[in-house]
Amino acid sequence: MARPPLPDEQRDILNPSALQARLREVPGVAATAPLVGGQVMLGFSGAWEPVTLNGVVPTRQARMVQFAQNFQSGTVDDLERNPHGIVLGTILAERLRVGVGDRVVARALDGTPVSLRVVALYRSMVYDVDSGTAWANLARTQAVLGLGGAVNAVQVRTVDFNRADEVAAVIERAVGLDAESWMEANQNTLGLLTMFGAIMYVVTAFTMTVAGFGIAGNLVMTVSEKTFDIGVLKAMGMPAARISAVFLVLAFLMMSIGLGIGLTASYFLVEAIGRIPTAIRPQPGMLVISETLPVLRSWSMYAVSAVFALVVSVAAGLSPALRAARLEPLGIIRNAAG
Amino acid sequence: MSPRFAFFVAGRYLRTRVRSTVPILLGVGVGVFVMTVMQSMMFGFQGQALEILLTVTPSIVVKGRERGVEQDEGRVYAAREGTLVHQTRLKPVEAEKGIRNYRVLEERLRGIPGIEAVASVVQGRALLRYGTRERGVSLFGVAARDYDRVIEFNSKVIGSVEDLVRRRDGIILGFLLAEELGLAAGSRVRLAGAEGRALDLRVVALFQSGFTVLDRTAAFVNLPAGQTLLGYPGAATGMAVKVSRHDQAPLLARRVEWATGLESQSWQEANSNIFAALRQQNTTTFATVWMTILVAGFGIANGLVTAVLEKRRDIGILRAMGLTARGISAVFVIEGALIGLAGTGIGLFLASWAIDVMARTPLPGRGGLSTASTFVMLRTPLVFLSAAGVALLVSLVASLFPALRAARYDPVEIIRTAK
């Protein structure tokens, strides 16, 4: 899904339906919806808050992004049915001390005040959205912002979420308007998340490497301990490759047992961590709001660990295994006898 | 047995098993490396953010009664199954408009021992327009010179707060906000506050504190302009207080409440949330980092267990030669400690190099607590010493079990059954 650009530069789209018809022709586009966005002051009994007011067609918006699921104490239909309705982010509502049913005043800079009735609250768990965004019907928002029949953005949902940037580039060429993908819109946040994700991966990879060193140390010792056995096996005609295989299998077995213990323990740990309450109030600068520590419960997590562990075990076993293969059977047996 | 002999034997054992000891040693090194670098990074970022926060937020904030919330007790929002439930519906009344006698109050607060400076503030939210771009801002109406005595205002301003004093229609904006809007000192902006009140103002300077939230949302105007915009004619919404001893802020906040009857909040109380967030972040990261060292400890234990098995005959002979059980233990504990020590040395060396590299590495985008452009690394001895301490402790504990096992061997049994 391509997120709408922030409506800072008001190059209004005067004929949104024609533009949407053209956008739906673009390959990779699944759906479109018009958006009127602007900054307004929202007032309720003496308290005023600056708010990003989004004018949408509620039922079409529900097809663009996760919209309906975020509604609380009201539904998308309530907004659609009530032309004067407005939906507020939960933190915003708390700040203004507004509840469903209250009438609030929306006022654009130098605009006339427009009265709206709160029909639902919106909770996305993204701090900036829940503390500074409101939704109203398209026509009403156009009136608040003094836009007439124009909109200032068209939202596009792409077929493939991860290829939004490519589709955005195609759209820019096709219609000559600025198109911003969700990756571009959130690149600062994504950059930081990627960076810290990478750091975490490096740290955990190091842990696994340390475990690999443990295996390697152990195998080196086993090889020197079993020198005599190796000599006998070789004298009996066992090829070097199979001697190596014995020690690689040993490394593999060690890691498999460790892996089993580790995966079981981590399953329970993830469940336990996921139950720890965050004990942090929502506050500016926060990315997402969560009541418990957020954990990802996905099989791919375990799979990545398992694959990495097995790779490490083979790498750790390689050097001792090759050394075992190089041992000279005659020398060993002669020495042992003497 | 002399400790020198135990060292001698331990050293000999290590030399005969260099090949198998090297991986274990590297394991300890990597563990120490990871822990040192992570500590340096976490504490670096957090320390910087807190330091900035301390310089740009007042030690105590005295809050005036807000308008329209007098009967607020009747309106209850309850978190019930994750939803906000609106329980009662009382119409809030327009209450008293802020602190009217703020000048008198300022003098009264200045008289309290321990309070260094006081500044009245009118604070609220407003809408800022530059050209066709609009943003919501946190508006602070202040007497710039007074405010500079409370927080390090002037030193965080690119330009001078005197510019704000000189121009009644001046405004100082956070530099990230200015960057987003594409404006600079000299630009004209329009602000709208409560009830459609609007003013045209000129940007006289930019504010760069390094604290992301402030630099992205803060706007400072003169007190009268703030009063006009936010609808508090002749009144303040609160007062900012600086205390001479920071740790006394919570105590003095109670003192101020008692003296003025107004709700007051110390720096510590105001930021308890950030502290909680940082604590949680530290816990999760350190749990991960400790694992690495723990795994390295397993490596040491593993190596020593094998060594003890391998040296069964030697142990028997040493015991027969008169070495005590404790002496045998000492040999293996020393061996573990030597591995730990050498690994720690390698780890610390690598870490100090990596910390230097990271301190020069640019961060992608600004979005953390502070607006740092590179990694912020803490380079105090404590960062290195604590990692070294943990590693040595773990290696000692790891060698304890094999060492005790070696001590329990019966020399007579060993020598009799030896081939």
CSV table of N, CA and C in Angstrom, one decimal, chain B residues 102 106 119-126 137-148 153 164 168 170-172 191 199 201 218-232 235-240:
chain,number,residue,atom,x,y,z
B,102,TYR,N,0.9,36.0,38.2
B,102,TYR,CA,2.2,35.2,38.1
B,102,TYR,C,3.4,36.0,38.5
B,106,GLU,N,6.0,34.6,41.1
B,106,GLU,CA,7.5,34.5,40.8
B,106,GLU,C,8.3,35.0,42.0
B,119,ALA,N,10.7,31.4,36.0
B,119,ALA,CA,10.2,32.0,34.8
B,119,ALA,C,8.8,31.6,34.6
B,120,SER,N,7.9,32.6,34.2
B,120,SER,CA,6.5,32.3,33.9
B,120,SER,C,6.5,31.8,32.5
B,121,VAL,N,5.6,30.9,32.2
B,121,VAL,CA,5.4,30.3,30.9
B,121,VAL,C,4.0,30.2,30.5
B,122,VAL,N,3.6,30.6,29.3
B,122,VAL,CA,2.3,30.2,28.8
B,122,VAL,C,2.5,29.2,27.7
B,123,GLN,N,1.9,28.0,27.9
B,123,GLN,CA,2.2,26.9,27.1
B,123,GLN,C,1.0,26.3,26.5
B,124,GLY,N,1.0,25.9,25.3
B,124,GLY,CA,-0.1,25.2,24.7
B,124,GLY,C,0.3,24.7,23.3
B,125,ARG,N,-0.8,24.4,22.5
B,125,ARG,CA,-0.5,23.8,21.2
B,125,ARG,C,-1.1,24.8,20.1
B,126,ALA,N,-0.3,24.8,19.0
B,126,ALA,CA,-0.8,25.8,18.0
B,126,ALA,C,-0.5,25.2,16.6
B,137,VAL,N,2.5,22.6,16.5
B,137,VAL,CA,3.7,22.8,17.3
B,137,VAL,C,3.3,22.9,18.8
B,138,SER,N,4.3,22.7,19.6
B,138,SER,CA,4.2,23.0,21.1
B,138,SER,C,4.7,24.4,21.3
B,139,LEU,N,3.8,25.3,21.7
B,139,LEU,CA,4.1,26.7,21.8
B,139,LEU,C,4.5,27.0,23.2
B,140,PHE,N,5.6,27.7,23.4
B,140,PHE,CA,6.0,28.2,24.7
B,140,PHE,C,6.1,29.7,24.6
B,141,GLY,N,5.3,30.4,25.4
B,141,GLY,CA,5.4,31.9,25.5
B,141,GLY,C,6.3,32.2,26.7
B,142,VAL,N,7.4,32.8,26.5
B,142,VAL,CA,8.3,33.0,27.7
B,142,VAL,C,8.9,34.4,27.6
B,143,ALA,N,9.4,34.8,28.8
B,143,ALA,CA,10.2,36.0,28.9
B,143,ALA,C,11.6,35.4,28.7
B,144,ALA,N,12.2,35.7,27.5
B,144,ALA,CA,13.4,34.9,27.1
B,144,ALA,C,14.5,35.0,28.1
B,145,ARG,N,14.8,36.2,28.7
B,145,ARG,CA,15.9,36.3,29.6
B,145,ARG,C,15.7,35.5,30.9
B,146,ASP,N,14.4,35.6,31.4
B,146,ASP,CA,14.1,34.8,32.6
B,146,ASP,C,14.2,33.3,32.3
B,147,TYR,N,13.7,32.9,31.1
B,147,TYR,CA,13.7,31.5,30.8
B,147,TYR,C,15.2,31.0,30.6
B,148,ASP,N,16.0,31.8,30.1
B,148,ASP,CA,17.4,31.4,30.0
B,148,ASP,C,18.1,31.2,31.3
B,153,PHE,N,18.8,28.0,27.7
B,153,PHE,CA,18.1,28.4,26.5
B,153,PHE,C,19.0,29.0,25.4
B,164,LEU,N,14.9,37.5,20.2
B,164,LEU,CA,13.5,37.3,20.6
B,164,LEU,C,13.1,38.5,21.5
B,168,ARG,N,9.1,41.9,19.2
B,168,ARG,CA,7.8,41.5,19.9
B,168,ARG,C,7.2,40.4,19.0
B,170,GLY,N,8.7,38.1,17.3
B,170,GLY,CA,9.7,37.1,17.0
B,170,GLY,C,9.3,35.7,17.4
B,171,ILE,N,9.9,34.7,16.7
B,171,ILE,CA,9.6,33.3,17.1
B,171,ILE,C,10.9,32.5,16.9
B,172,ILE,N,11.1,31.6,17.8
B,172,ILE,CA,12.3,30.7,17.7
B,172,ILE,C,11.7,29.3,17.5
B,191,LEU,N,0.8,31.8,12.8
B,191,LEU,CA,0.4,30.8,13.9
B,191,LEU,C,-1.0,31.0,14.3
B,199,LEU,N,-1.6,35.0,14.6
B,199,LEU,CA,-0.6,36.1,14.6
B,199,LEU,C,0.4,35.8,13.5
B,201,LEU,N,4.2,36.1,12.5
B,201,LEU,CA,5.5,36.2,13.3
B,201,LEU,C,6.7,36.0,12.4
B,218,ALA,N,9.0,22.2,19.0
B,218,ALA,CA,9.0,23.3,19.9
B,218,ALA,C,9.0,24.6,19.1
B,219,ALA,N,8.2,25.6,19.6
B,219,ALA,CA,8.2,27.0,19.1
B,219,ALA,C,8.2,27.9,20.3
B,220,PHE,N,9.1,28.9,20.4
B,220,PHE,CA,9.2,29.8,21.5
B,220,PHE,C,8.8,31.2,21.0
B,221,VAL,N,7.9,31.9,21.7
B,221,VAL,CA,7.5,33.3,21.4
B,221,VAL,C,7.6,34.1,22.7
B,222,ASN,N,7.5,35.4,22.6
B,222,ASN,CA,7.4,36.2,23.7
B,222,ASN,C,6.1,36.0,24.5
B,223,LEU,N,6.2,36.2,25.8
B,223,LEU,CA,5.0,35.9,26.7
B,223,LEU,C,3.7,36.6,26.2
B,224,PRO,N,3.8,37.9,25.8
B,224,PRO,CA,2.5,38.5,25.4
B,224,PRO,C,1.9,37.8,24.1
B,225,ALA,N,2.8,37.5,23.2
B,225,ALA,CA,2.3,36.8,21.9
B,225,ALA,C,1.7,35.5,22.3
B,226,GLY,N,2.3,34.7,23.2
B,226,GLY,CA,1.8,33.4,23.6
B,226,GLY,C,0.5,33.6,24.3
B,227,GLN,N,0.4,34.6,25.2
B,227,GLN,CA,-0.9,34.9,25.9
B,227,GLN,C,-2.0,35.2,24.9
B,228,THR,N,-1.7,35.9,23.8
B,228,THR,CA,-2.7,36.3,22.8
B,228,THR,C,-3.1,35.0,22.1
B,229,LEU,N,-2.1,34.3,21.6
B,229,LEU,CA,-2.4,33.1,20.8
B,229,LEU,C,-3.2,32.0,21.5
B,230,LEU,N,-2.8,31.8,22.7
B,230,LEU,CA,-3.4,30.6,23.4
B,230,LEU,C,-4.6,31.1,24.3
B,231,GLY,N,-4.9,32.3,24.3
B,231,GLY,CA,-6.1,32.8,24.9
B,231,GLY,C,-6.0,32.9,26.4
B,232,TYR,N,-4.8,33.4,26.9
B,232,TYR,CA,-4.6,33.6,28.3
B,232,TYR,C,-4.2,35.1,28.5
B,235,ALA,N,-2.2,36.3,31.8
B,235,ALA,CA,-2.0,35.2,32.7
B,235,ALA,C,-0.9,34.2,32.1
B,236,ALA,N,-0.4,33.3,33.0
B,236,ALA,CA,0.5,32.3,32.6
B,236,ALA,C,-0.1,31.0,32.8
B,237,THR,N,0.3,29.9,32.1
B,237,THR,CA,-0.3,28.6,32.4
B,237,THR,C,0.6,27.8,33.4
B,238,GLY,N,1.8,28.3,33.6
B,238,GLY,CA,2.7,27.6,34.6
B,238,GLY,C,3.9,28.4,34.8
B,239,MET,N,4.8,27.8,35.6
B,239,MET,CA,6.1,28.5,35.9
B,239,MET,C,7.2,27.4,35.8
B,240,ALA,N,8.3,27.8,35.2
B,240,ALA,CA,9.5,26.9,35.2
B,240,ALA,C,10.4,27.4,36.3
